[in-house]
Each structure stands twice: as structure tokens, then as C-alpha cells.
Amino acid sequence: MLGRYATSDSPARWRTVLGTVLTLAFALVCLGLVPLVLVSSAQRGGGDTRTGSPGFVAEYGRAAPGGEGDRAFLADRRTLEKVADRLNRGLSVPGTVRMTGRSCGSTEVAYDPEHSRIDLCYEFVAEVREQFENSGAGRAVAAKTAGVLVETLYHEAGHALIDKLQLPYTGREEDVADQFAAYSLIPQGEAGRRAILAAAESYELYAADSDPAEFDFADEHAHDAARAVNYRAYLHGALRGAEGAEGAEGAEPREAGARRDAVLLPSARADHAHFEYQDLRRGWDALLAPHRKPAGR
């Protein structure tokens, strides 16, 4: 007996059945490929690939040959995730800002407003680590390198917030981004202050390795030596001032902070550093107030 749809005198019905079977087979194949595509995407990026999530999202791209150790330096410490999580706990940011570790072919770290992405290049990780190795930092190389990378992420996050939140500011945006890094790190206790000091030391090493006569005064960045002094001034002001000594997480007594952090900071700048830091905090507090998440959220 022939099947229900397969009568010997109806070839058109045979074609209909065959077409239905092929369509179902194609659909099943496509459904089977979807998980494979998603797994492949996650393997390429590493870390958190939820690029549709609001706020800051961390992800790690594959490293170019020779850069695997630099990728591991970031990923093993969860450097991107920790900065992203802290920013997301306090701020409501529209859309997604991707913090991406990747091989860039250069050491340039930047925020890309067109793609809402912070690129932290594995080549930059290698450069900073080599810088501290050559300076004789010894066992402190890893800690100082990690500190610079954290400071760099907060600096670029400052650019991202200015873009995504349309924050008004005066002066050079690069200076404002440095101030946001200090604003974010100094209240984080000893680890945050060490990151600021590591960044200041790194800028000092860059400055010592360059010819001042070759500095481009039209550059949007301040000279490395000036950026180093600024960071030392912000930290000195926080630790000496009442706000820094009493309000910062795990802050040291102001005398201890003054002794340790006044190194390489001119006395004329140190005398006014407390007011400078107060102004920095008051400015960023006002800018971010409308975008703060409710307490406990």
C-alpha cells in the first residue's frame, strides 16, 4: 500500500513532500549551527561577551603571536572586569562601553567613540612592564605594571563618560580624564594610591627618556613630567587634607602621607595641593551626581 501523500498517479505530491522534507532538514541544520557560532564568538573574545549589556563590559581578544603572556597578565588578574564592575556599581551609563584587551599592532591605548570601545593593547602591557624592568623595580615590576594598567583604564573611562553622558568640562579633555582617574582611584585605599604612584613613576620614566626640545606643545596631552607632578599633587592633597584623611577608604594619617608622597613634588605645589584635590572632587561629584545609581541598587 502506498503512503497517504505518495499516490502513484500524483508526481506533484511527491515534489511537495520532498520540498517539505528538505526545508525541515535545512532548518534543523541551521539550529544546530547557532550554538557553534556563539561558542566560536566567545572563544574569540574571551571574558564577558555580553556586548548588549548596559554600562561597561570587559572582553579579551586573542593575542598575536608573542603576546599571549601580556593577555594572561590582564586576564589572570581580571583587570578589565574589576574596573568595569566598580564603575557599573556606581553609575548608570546608557548603552554599552566595551573594555577590550587586544593586540593592536601598536602601544596606543584609546577610547573609540564611534564604536563605544576602550582598546587596551597587549603591546602596551609589554611596554610598561619592560619600562619598569629597565628601571630596576625588581620584585615590584608586576605590581607597578598592574597599577599603570588600572590607571589607564580609568583615564579612558573618563573619556567614555564624557562622551556617553555628554558631560560638560573646561580645559583639555586629557587633563580632565587624568583627574577622573585620580578621583576614582585615590578613595580606593592603598591599592588605588599605589596605582596613582605607579602611573606617576611611569610618566617620569617616559619624560626622562625623551628630549624636552622635541615636545610638541600643540599636543592634546600635557608633558609626561607635568602629568606625573599632577598625580603626585592630587595624592598629596588627598592625604594631607581633611577630606582625604578622613573620607578615603583606608587612608593613612596625614603626616605619613605627607612624608611619603611629597617626594618629587615642589613645596609651592604641595602647599596648595589640598585645595586642588578638593576642587577636583567637587567638580566630578557635581558632574556625576545625576548619573549615580540609588544606594543599594
PDB file of C-alpha atoms in Angstrom:
ATOM      1  CA  MET A   1       0.000   0.000   0.000  1.00  0.00           C
ATOM      2  CA  LEU A   2       1.301   3.410  -0.934  1.00  0.00           C
ATOM      3  CA  GLY A   3       1.643   6.188   1.588  1.00  0.00           C
ATOM      4  CA  ARG A   4      -1.019   8.820   2.258  1.00  0.00           C
ATOM      5  CA  TYR A   5       0.672  11.551   0.164  1.00  0.00           C
ATOM      6  CA  ALA A   6       2.518   9.327  -2.304  1.00  0.00           C
ATOM      7  CA  THR A   7      -0.060   8.139  -4.819  1.00  0.00           C
ATOM      8  CA  SER A   8       1.413   6.615  -7.921  1.00  0.00           C
ATOM      9  CA  ASP A   9      -0.610   8.917 -10.168  1.00  0.00           C
ATOM     10  CA  SER A  10       0.382  12.249  -8.453  1.00  0.00           C
ATOM     11  CA  PRO A  11       4.062  13.302  -9.053  1.00  0.00           C
ATOM     12  CA  ALA A  12       3.233  16.835  -7.878  1.00  0.00           C
ATOM     13  CA  ARG A  13       2.511  15.482  -4.419  1.00  0.00           C
ATOM     14  CA  TRP A  14       5.894  13.755  -4.418  1.00  0.00           C
ATOM     15  CA  ARG A  15       7.542  17.100  -5.129  1.00  0.00           C
ATOM     16  CA  THR A  16       5.577  18.730  -2.303  1.00  0.00           C
ATOM     17  CA  VAL A  17       6.643  16.096   0.208  1.00  0.00           C
ATOM     18  CA  LEU A  18      10.271  16.267  -0.931  1.00  0.00           C
ATOM     19  CA  GLY A  19      10.288  20.073  -0.620  1.00  0.00           C
ATOM     20  CA  THR A  20       8.873  19.908   2.903  1.00  0.00           C
ATOM     21  CA  VAL A  21      11.481  17.362   3.973  1.00  0.00           C
ATOM     22  CA  LEU A  22      14.352  19.468   2.565  1.00  0.00           C
ATOM     23  CA  THR A  23      13.024  22.607   4.264  1.00  0.00           C
ATOM     24  CA  LEU A  24      12.824  20.881   7.640  1.00  0.00           C
ATOM     25  CA  ALA A  25      16.313  19.434   7.216  1.00  0.00           C
ATOM     26  CA  PHE A  26      17.756  22.879   6.395  1.00  0.00           C
ATOM     27  CA  ALA A  27      16.062  24.396   9.458  1.00  0.00           C
ATOM     28  CA  LEU A  28      17.475  21.707  11.739  1.00  0.00           C
ATOM     29  CA  VAL A  29      20.982  22.242  10.364  1.00  0.00           C
ATOM     30  CA  CYS A  30      20.725  25.999  10.979  1.00  0.00           C
ATOM     31  CA  LEU A  31      19.535  25.462  14.550  1.00  0.00           C
ATOM     32  CA  GLY A  32      22.435  23.172  15.151  1.00  0.00           C
ATOM     33  CA  LEU A  33      24.938  25.756  13.898  1.00  0.00           C
ATOM     34  CA  VAL A  34      23.717  28.611  16.121  1.00  0.00           C
ATOM     35  CA  PRO A  35      25.350  27.296  19.330  1.00  0.00           C
ATOM     36  CA  LEU A  36      28.556  26.658  17.395  1.00  0.00           C
ATOM     37  CA  VAL A  37      28.650  30.259  16.184  1.00  0.00           C
ATOM     38  CA  LEU A  38      28.052  31.567  19.702  1.00  0.00           C
ATOM     39  CA  VAL A  39      30.781  29.373  21.156  1.00  0.00           C
ATOM     40  CA  SER A  40      33.192  30.495  18.453  1.00  0.00           C
ATOM     41  CA  SER A  41      32.409  34.149  19.205  1.00  0.00           C
ATOM     42  CA  ALA A  42      33.015  33.672  22.930  1.00  0.00           C
ATOM     43  CA  GLN A  43      36.327  31.943  22.266  1.00  0.00           C
ATOM     44  CA  ARG A  44      37.489  34.803  20.064  1.00  0.00           C
ATOM     45  CA  GLY A  45      36.670  37.456  22.636  1.00  0.00           C
ATOM     46  CA  GLY A  46      37.205  35.708  25.929  1.00  0.00           C
ATOM     47  CA  GLY A  47      35.911  37.266  29.140  1.00  0.00           C
ATOM     48  CA  ASP A  48      32.457  38.810  29.083  1.00  0.00           C
ATOM     49  CA  THR A  49      30.992  38.923  25.573  1.00  0.00           C
ATOM     50  CA  ARG A  50      27.614  40.389  26.553  1.00  0.00           C
ATOM     51  CA  THR A  51      28.137  43.478  24.419  1.00  0.00           C
ATOM     52  CA  GLY A  52      24.427  44.290  24.648  1.00  0.00           C
ATOM     53  CA  SER A  53      24.645  44.812  28.416  1.00  0.00           C
ATOM     54  CA  PRO A  54      24.333  48.405  29.638  1.00  0.00           C
ATOM     55  CA  GLY A  55      27.402  50.064  31.102  1.00  0.00           C
ATOM     56  CA  PHE A  56      30.983  48.844  30.911  1.00  0.00           C
ATOM     57  CA  VAL A  57      31.670  45.322  29.633  1.00  0.00           C
ATOM     58  CA  ALA A  58      35.049  43.562  29.741  1.00  0.00           C
ATOM     59  CA  GLU A  59      36.321  41.331  26.934  1.00  0.00           C
ATOM     60  CA  TYR A  60      39.653  39.859  25.838  1.00  0.00           C
ATOM     61  CA  GLY A  61      40.549  39.266  22.224  1.00  0.00           C
ATOM     62  CA  ARG A  62      43.061  36.711  21.004  1.00  0.00           C
ATOM     63  CA  ALA A  63      46.683  37.757  21.317  1.00  0.00           C
ATOM     64  CA  ALA A  64      49.008  37.979  18.360  1.00  0.00           C
ATOM     65  CA  PRO A  65      51.975  35.563  18.414  1.00  0.00           C
ATOM     66  CA  GLY A  66      54.234  36.545  21.285  1.00  0.00           C
ATOM     67  CA  GLY A  67      51.504  38.457  23.112  1.00  0.00           C
ATOM     68  CA  GLU A  68      49.900  35.563  24.972  1.00  0.00           C
ATOM     69  CA  GLY A  69      51.725  36.416  28.207  1.00  0.00           C
ATOM     70  CA  ASP A  70      50.532  40.020  28.074  1.00  0.00           C
ATOM     71  CA  ARG A  71      46.939  38.866  27.573  1.00  0.00           C
ATOM     72  CA  ALA A  72      47.303  36.486  30.509  1.00  0.00           C
ATOM     73  CA  PHE A  73      48.735  39.305  32.668  1.00  0.00           C
ATOM     74  CA  LEU A  74      45.432  41.162  32.262  1.00  0.00           C
ATOM     75  CA  ALA A  75      43.032  38.229  32.219  1.00  0.00           C
ATOM     76  CA  ASP A  76      44.507  36.352  35.179  1.00  0.00           C
ATOM     77  CA  ARG A  77      44.147  39.463  37.350  1.00  0.00           C
ATOM     78  CA  ARG A  78      40.681  40.209  35.935  1.00  0.00           C
ATOM     79  CA  THR A  79      41.946  43.752  35.423  1.00  0.00           C
ATOM     80  CA  LEU A  80      39.236  44.839  32.999  1.00  0.00           C
ATOM     81  CA  GLU A  81      36.417  43.133  34.889  1.00  0.00           C
ATOM     82  CA  LYS A  82      37.310  44.758  38.218  1.00  0.00           C
ATOM     83  CA  VAL A  83      37.362  48.278  36.769  1.00  0.00           C
ATOM     84  CA  ALA A  84      34.161  47.680  34.793  1.00  0.00           C
ATOM     85  CA  ASP A  85      32.349  46.243  37.839  1.00  0.00           C
ATOM     86  CA  ARG A  86      33.311  49.161  40.066  1.00  0.00           C
ATOM     87  CA  LEU A  87      32.151  51.711  37.508  1.00  0.00           C
ATOM     88  CA  ASN A  88      28.892  49.838  36.906  1.00  0.00           C
ATOM     89  CA  ARG A  89      28.108  49.638  40.630  1.00  0.00           C
ATOM     90  CA  GLY A  90      28.061  53.402  40.967  1.00  0.00           C
ATOM     91  CA  LEU A  91      26.973  54.832  37.626  1.00  0.00           C
ATOM     92  CA  SER A  92      24.147  54.459  35.132  1.00  0.00           C
ATOM     93  CA  VAL A  93      25.632  54.626  31.642  1.00  0.00           C
ATOM     94  CA  PRO A  94      23.418  54.491  28.538  1.00  0.00           C
ATOM     95  CA  GLY A  95      24.372  51.833  26.034  1.00  0.00           C
ATOM     96  CA  THR A  96      27.451  49.643  26.247  1.00  0.00           C
ATOM     97  CA  VAL A  97      31.093  50.638  26.568  1.00  0.00           C
ATOM     98  CA  ARG A  98      33.347  47.702  25.768  1.00  0.00           C
ATOM     99  CA  MET A  99      36.669  47.478  27.606  1.00  0.00           C
ATOM    100  CA  THR A 100      38.646  45.391  25.148  1.00  0.00           C
ATOM    101  CA  GLY A 101      42.034  43.828  25.649  1.00  0.00           C
ATOM    102  CA  ARG A 102      43.508  43.043  22.245  1.00  0.00           C
ATOM    103  CA  SER A 103      46.568  43.038  20.025  1.00  0.00           C
ATOM    104  CA  CYS A 104      46.600  46.429  18.279  1.00  0.00           C
ATOM    105  CA  GLY A 105      49.881  46.385  16.386  1.00  0.00           C
ATOM    106  CA  SER A 106      50.936  49.411  18.453  1.00  0.00           C
ATOM    107  CA  THR A 107      51.061  50.601  22.057  1.00  0.00           C
ATOM    108  CA  GLU A 108      48.356  53.248  21.581  1.00  0.00           C
ATOM    109  CA  VAL A 109      45.569  52.936  24.153  1.00  0.00           C
ATOM    110  CA  ALA A 110      42.434  54.889  23.323  1.00  0.00           C
ATOM    111  CA  TYR A 111      38.680  55.292  23.654  1.00  0.00           C
ATOM    112  CA  ASP A 112      36.915  54.970  20.308  1.00  0.00           C
ATOM    113  CA  PRO A 113      33.645  56.963  20.498  1.00  0.00           C
ATOM    114  CA  GLU A 114      32.414  55.654  17.142  1.00  0.00           C
ATOM    115  CA  HIS A 115      32.372  52.075  18.444  1.00  0.00           C
ATOM    116  CA  SER A 116      32.000  52.890  22.178  1.00  0.00           C
ATOM    117  CA  ARG A 117      35.123  50.861  22.899  1.00  0.00           C
ATOM    118  CA  ILE A 118      38.227  51.253  25.060  1.00  0.00           C
ATOM    119  CA  ASP A 119      41.172  49.463  23.476  1.00  0.00           C
ATOM    120  CA  LEU A 120      43.827  48.321  25.953  1.00  0.00           C
ATOM    121  CA  CYS A 121      46.588  46.959  23.757  1.00  0.00           C
ATOM    122  CA  TYR A 122      48.613  43.931  24.799  1.00  0.00           C
ATOM    123  CA  GLU A 123      51.610  45.720  23.311  1.00  0.00           C
ATOM    124  CA  PHE A 124      51.146  48.472  25.910  1.00  0.00           C
ATOM    125  CA  VAL A 125      51.227  45.882  28.688  1.00  0.00           C
ATOM    126  CA  ALA A 126      54.599  44.673  27.384  1.00  0.00           C
ATOM    127  CA  GLU A 127      55.947  48.226  27.073  1.00  0.00           C
ATOM    128  CA  VAL A 128      55.046  49.212  30.636  1.00  0.00           C
ATOM    129  CA  ARG A 129      56.436  46.006  32.108  1.00  0.00           C
ATOM    130  CA  GLU A 130      59.695  46.458  30.181  1.00  0.00           C
ATOM    131  CA  GLN A 131      59.859  50.069  31.338  1.00  0.00           C
ATOM    132  CA  PHE A 132      59.770  49.059  34.999  1.00  0.00           C
ATOM    133  CA  GLU A 133      62.152  46.149  34.442  1.00  0.00           C
ATOM    134  CA  ASN A 134      64.699  48.537  32.936  1.00  0.00           C
ATOM    135  CA  SER A 135      64.218  50.984  35.819  1.00  0.00           C
ATOM    136  CA  GLY A 136      65.343  48.403  38.368  1.00  0.00           C
ATOM    137  CA  ALA A 137      61.955  47.924  40.001  1.00  0.00           C
ATOM    138  CA  GLY A 138      62.829  44.310  40.811  1.00  0.00           C
ATOM    139  CA  ARG A 139      60.041  42.386  42.528  1.00  0.00           C
ATOM    140  CA  ALA A 140      57.709  45.364  42.217  1.00  0.00           C
ATOM    141  CA  VAL A 141      57.571  45.169  38.411  1.00  0.00           C
ATOM    142  CA  ALA A 142      54.313  43.222  38.242  1.00  0.00           C
ATOM    143  CA  ALA A 143      52.536  45.343  40.863  1.00  0.00           C
ATOM    144  CA  LYS A 144      53.620  48.612  39.270  1.00  0.00           C
ATOM    145  CA  THR A 145      52.675  47.407  35.799  1.00  0.00           C
ATOM    146  CA  ALA A 146      49.238  46.378  37.040  1.00  0.00           C
ATOM    147  CA  GLY A 147      48.826  49.786  38.696  1.00  0.00           C
ATOM    148  CA  VAL A 148      49.571  51.645  35.476  1.00  0.00           C
ATOM    149  CA  LEU A 149      47.095  49.482  33.556  1.00  0.00           C
ATOM    150  CA  VAL A 150      44.336  50.172  36.083  1.00  0.00           C
ATOM    151  CA  GLU A 151      45.048  53.921  35.987  1.00  0.00           C
ATOM    152  CA  THR A 152      44.985  53.796  32.179  1.00  0.00           C
ATOM    153  CA  LEU A 153      41.568  52.122  32.175  1.00  0.00           C
ATOM    154  CA  TYR A 154      40.117  54.775  34.477  1.00  0.00           C
ATOM    155  CA  HIS A 155      41.630  57.512  32.309  1.00  0.00           C
ATOM    156  CA  GLU A 156      39.971  56.074  29.208  1.00  0.00           C
ATOM    157  CA  ALA A 157      36.750  55.519  31.155  1.00  0.00           C
ATOM    158  CA  GLY A 158      36.800  59.266  31.847  1.00  0.00           C
ATOM    159  CA  HIS A 159      36.770  59.888  28.098  1.00  0.00           C
ATOM    160  CA  ALA A 160      33.940  57.375  27.705  1.00  0.00           C
ATOM    161  CA  LEU A 161      31.823  59.034  30.402  1.00  0.00           C
ATOM    162  CA  ILE A 162      32.334  62.476  28.885  1.00  0.00           C
ATOM    163  CA  ASP A 163      31.092  61.032  25.586  1.00  0.00           C
ATOM    164  CA  LYS A 164      28.221  58.813  26.748  1.00  0.00           C
ATOM    165  CA  LEU A 165      26.881  61.157  29.449  1.00  0.00           C
ATOM    166  CA  GLN A 166      27.597  64.345  27.485  1.00  0.00           C
ATOM    167  CA  LEU A 167      29.421  65.832  30.459  1.00  0.00           C
ATOM    168  CA  PRO A 168      30.453  69.493  30.213  1.00  0.00           C
ATOM    169  CA  TYR A 169      34.031  70.331  31.103  1.00  0.00           C
ATOM    170  CA  THR A 170      36.589  73.115  30.747  1.00  0.00           C
ATOM    171  CA  GLY A 171      40.240  72.838  29.727  1.00  0.00           C
ATOM    172  CA  ARG A 172      41.796  69.923  27.879  1.00  0.00           C
ATOM    173  CA  GLU A 173      39.853  66.684  27.889  1.00  0.00           C
ATOM    174  CA  GLU A 174      43.055  64.713  28.508  1.00  0.00           C
ATOM    175  CA  ASP A 175      43.664  66.626  31.750  1.00  0.00           C
ATOM    176  CA  VAL A 176      40.064  66.016  32.803  1.00  0.00           C
ATOM    177  CA  ALA A 177      40.445  62.272  32.117  1.00  0.00           C
ATOM    178  CA  ASP A 178      43.560  62.181  34.301  1.00  0.00           C
ATOM    179  CA  GLN A 179      41.581  63.891  37.040  1.00  0.00           C
ATOM    180  CA  PHE A 180      38.856  61.256  36.747  1.00  0.00           C
ATOM    181  CA  ALA A 181      41.459  58.524  37.205  1.00  0.00           C
ATOM    182  CA  ALA A 182      42.682  60.221  40.393  1.00  0.00           C
ATOM    183  CA  TYR A 183      39.099  60.861  41.534  1.00  0.00           C
ATOM    184  CA  SER A 184      38.299  57.155  41.115  1.00  0.00           C
ATOM    185  CA  LEU A 185      41.483  55.593  42.475  1.00  0.00           C
ATOM    186  CA  ILE A 186      42.512  57.681  45.475  1.00  0.00           C
ATOM    187  CA  PRO A 187      39.413  56.762  47.576  1.00  0.00           C
ATOM    188  CA  GLN A 188      40.071  53.049  46.918  1.00  0.00           C
ATOM    189  CA  GLY A 189      42.636  52.823  49.677  1.00  0.00           C
ATOM    190  CA  GLU A 190      46.213  51.611  49.453  1.00  0.00           C
ATOM    191  CA  ALA A 191      45.772  49.751  46.147  1.00  0.00           C
ATOM    192  CA  GLY A 192      44.315  52.820  44.460  1.00  0.00           C
ATOM    193  CA  ARG A 193      47.021  55.123  45.775  1.00  0.00           C
ATOM    194  CA  ARG A 194      49.731  52.714  44.647  1.00  0.00           C
ATOM    195  CA  ALA A 195      48.206  52.719  41.161  1.00  0.00           C
ATOM    196  CA  ILE A 196      48.387  56.522  41.049  1.00  0.00           C
ATOM    197  CA  LEU A 197      52.017  56.469  42.224  1.00  0.00           C
ATOM    198  CA  ALA A 198      52.894  53.798  39.646  1.00  0.00           C
ATOM    199  CA  ALA A 199      51.355  55.931  36.906  1.00  0.00           C
ATOM    200  CA  ALA A 200      53.288  58.981  38.123  1.00  0.00           C
ATOM    201  CA  GLU A 201      56.523  56.989  38.108  1.00  0.00           C
ATOM    202  CA  SER A 202      55.790  55.688  34.621  1.00  0.00           C
ATOM    203  CA  TYR A 203      55.251  59.223  33.320  1.00  0.00           C
ATOM    204  CA  GLU A 204      58.522  60.271  34.952  1.00  0.00           C
ATOM    205  CA  LEU A 205      60.336  57.441  33.181  1.00  0.00           C
ATOM    206  CA  TYR A 206      58.800  58.423  29.844  1.00  0.00           C
ATOM    207  CA  ALA A 207      59.844  62.031  30.458  1.00  0.00           C
ATOM    208  CA  ALA A 208      63.411  61.042  31.344  1.00  0.00           C
ATOM    209  CA  ASP A 209      63.636  59.010  28.160  1.00  0.00           C
ATOM    210  CA  SER A 210      62.565  61.886  25.893  1.00  0.00           C
ATOM    211  CA  ASP A 211      64.141  65.122  24.697  1.00  0.00           C
ATOM    212  CA  PRO A 212      62.214  68.135  26.064  1.00  0.00           C
ATOM    213  CA  ALA A 213      63.188  70.107  22.964  1.00  0.00           C
ATOM    214  CA  GLU A 214      61.175  67.668  20.848  1.00  0.00           C
ATOM    215  CA  PHE A 215      57.931  68.031  22.805  1.00  0.00           C
ATOM    216  CA  ASP A 216      55.001  69.157  20.688  1.00  0.00           C
ATOM    217  CA  PHE A 217      53.332  71.960  22.653  1.00  0.00           C
ATOM    218  CA  ALA A 218      50.279  71.640  20.391  1.00  0.00           C
ATOM    219  CA  ASP A 219      49.722  68.076  21.625  1.00  0.00           C
ATOM    220  CA  GLU A 220      46.389  67.498  23.348  1.00  0.00           C
ATOM    221  CA  HIS A 221      48.256  65.752  26.176  1.00  0.00           C
ATOM    222  CA  ALA A 222      50.314  67.574  28.781  1.00  0.00           C
ATOM    223  CA  HIS A 223      54.014  66.735  29.010  1.00  0.00           C
ATOM    224  CA  ASP A 224      54.663  63.439  30.799  1.00  0.00           C
ATOM    225  CA  ALA A 225      56.580  65.231  33.557  1.00  0.00           C
ATOM    226  CA  ALA A 226      53.618  67.547  34.180  1.00  0.00           C
ATOM    227  CA  ARG A 227      51.192  64.613  34.335  1.00  0.00           C
ATOM    228  CA  ALA A 228      53.446  62.915  36.885  1.00  0.00           C
ATOM    229  CA  VAL A 229      53.524  66.020  39.089  1.00  0.00           C
ATOM    230  CA  ASN A 230      49.740  66.398  38.806  1.00  0.00           C
ATOM    231  CA  TYR A 231      49.163  62.882  40.097  1.00  0.00           C
ATOM    232  CA  ARG A 232      51.552  63.392  42.988  1.00  0.00           C
ATOM    233  CA  ALA A 233      49.807  66.667  43.832  1.00  0.00           C
ATOM    234  CA  TYR A 234      46.334  65.091  43.829  1.00  0.00           C
ATOM    235  CA  LEU A 235      47.502  62.258  46.072  1.00  0.00           C
ATOM    236  CA  HIS A 236      49.434  64.569  48.369  1.00  0.00           C
ATOM    237  CA  GLY A 237      46.426  66.864  48.661  1.00  0.00           C
ATOM    238  CA  ALA A 238      44.088  63.966  49.451  1.00  0.00           C
ATOM    239  CA  LEU A 239      46.290  62.549  52.187  1.00  0.00           C
ATOM    240  CA  ARG A 240      47.089  65.883  53.798  1.00  0.00           C
ATOM    241  CA  GLY A 241      43.618  67.332  53.611  1.00  0.00           C
ATOM    242  CA  ALA A 242      40.784  66.596  55.990  1.00  0.00           C
ATOM    243  CA  GLU A 243      38.652  65.082  53.216  1.00  0.00           C
ATOM    244  CA  GLY A 244      41.372  62.673  52.106  1.00  0.00           C
ATOM    245  CA  ALA A 245      42.491  61.698  55.610  1.00  0.00           C
ATOM    246  CA  GLU A 246      39.003  61.120  56.991  1.00  0.00           C
ATOM    247  CA  GLY A 247      36.977  60.120  53.943  1.00  0.00           C
ATOM    248  CA  ALA A 248      39.282  57.957  51.846  1.00  0.00           C
ATOM    249  CA  GLU A 249      38.995  54.212  52.243  1.00  0.00           C
ATOM    250  CA  GLY A 250      41.862  53.074  54.449  1.00  0.00           C
ATOM    251  CA  ALA A 251      43.545  56.481  54.320  1.00  0.00           C
ATOM    252  CA  GLU A 252      46.788  56.963  56.212  1.00  0.00           C
ATOM    253  CA  PRO A 253      47.348  59.700  58.808  1.00  0.00           C
ATOM    254  CA  ARG A 254      48.073  62.932  57.012  1.00  0.00           C
ATOM    255  CA  GLU A 255      51.631  63.120  58.427  1.00  0.00           C
ATOM    256  CA  ALA A 256      52.515  59.686  56.992  1.00  0.00           C
ATOM    257  CA  GLY A 257      51.025  60.609  53.664  1.00  0.00           C
ATOM    258  CA  ALA A 258      52.872  63.919  53.603  1.00  0.00           C
ATOM    259  CA  ARG A 259      56.234  62.273  54.269  1.00  0.00           C
ATOM    260  CA  ARG A 260      55.829  59.572  51.641  1.00  0.00           C
ATOM    261  CA  ASP A 261      54.139  61.413  48.795  1.00  0.00           C
ATOM    262  CA  ALA A 262      55.858  64.803  48.884  1.00  0.00           C
ATOM    263  CA  VAL A 263      58.850  63.229  47.102  1.00  0.00           C
ATOM    264  CA  LEU A 264      59.412  64.940  43.742  1.00  0.00           C
ATOM    265  CA  LEU A 265      56.582  67.392  44.442  1.00  0.00           C
ATOM    266  CA  PRO A 266      57.726  71.047  44.682  1.00  0.00           C
ATOM    267  CA  SER A 267      56.840  72.636  48.010  1.00  0.00           C
ATOM    268  CA  ALA A 268      54.952  75.507  46.354  1.00  0.00           C
ATOM    269  CA  ARG A 269      52.636  72.998  44.667  1.00  0.00           C
ATOM    270  CA  ALA A 270      52.367  70.846  47.780  1.00  0.00           C
ATOM    271  CA  ASP A 271      51.165  73.821  49.871  1.00  0.00           C
ATOM    272  CA  HIS A 272      48.074  74.186  47.668  1.00  0.00           C
ATOM    273  CA  ALA A 273      47.549  70.515  46.777  1.00  0.00           C
ATOM    274  CA  HIS A 274      44.768  70.028  49.306  1.00  0.00           C
ATOM    275  CA  PHE A 275      42.625  72.766  47.725  1.00  0.00           C
ATOM    276  CA  GLU A 276      43.411  71.413  44.260  1.00  0.00           C
ATOM    277  CA  TYR A 277      42.186  67.973  45.234  1.00  0.00           C
ATOM    278  CA  GLN A 278      39.068  69.415  46.887  1.00  0.00           C
ATOM    279  CA  ASP A 279      38.215  71.247  43.668  1.00  0.00           C
ATOM    280  CA  LEU A 280      38.768  68.066  41.662  1.00  0.00           C
ATOM    281  CA  ARG A 281      36.394  66.071  43.848  1.00  0.00           C
ATOM    282  CA  ARG A 282      33.759  68.783  43.985  1.00  0.00           C
ATOM    283  CA  GLY A 283      33.785  69.105  40.189  1.00  0.00           C
ATOM    284  CA  TRP A 284      33.445  65.394  39.449  1.00  0.00           C
ATOM    285  CA  ASP A 285      30.875  64.934  42.221  1.00  0.00           C
ATOM    286  CA  ALA A 286      28.695  67.560  40.541  1.00  0.00           C
ATOM    287  CA  LEU A 287      29.177  66.123  37.059  1.00  0.00           C
ATOM    288  CA  LEU A 288      28.272  62.581  38.059  1.00  0.00           C
ATOM    289  CA  ALA A 289      25.508  63.325  40.584  1.00  0.00           C
ATOM    290  CA  PRO A 290      22.639  62.996  38.033  1.00  0.00           C
ATOM    291  CA  HIS A 291      24.018  59.642  36.878  1.00  0.00           C
ATOM    292  CA  ARG A 292      24.561  57.964  40.244  1.00  0.00           C
ATOM    293  CA  LYS A 293      22.700  54.741  40.909  1.00  0.00           C
ATOM    294  CA  PRO A 294      20.499  54.727  44.029  1.00  0.00           C
ATOM    295  CA  ALA A 295      22.250  53.320  47.095  1.00  0.00           C
ATOM    296  CA  GLY A 296      21.896  49.561  47.409  1.00  0.00           C
ATOM    297  CA  ARG A 297      20.936  49.053  43.793  1.00  0.00           C
TER     298      ARG A 297
END
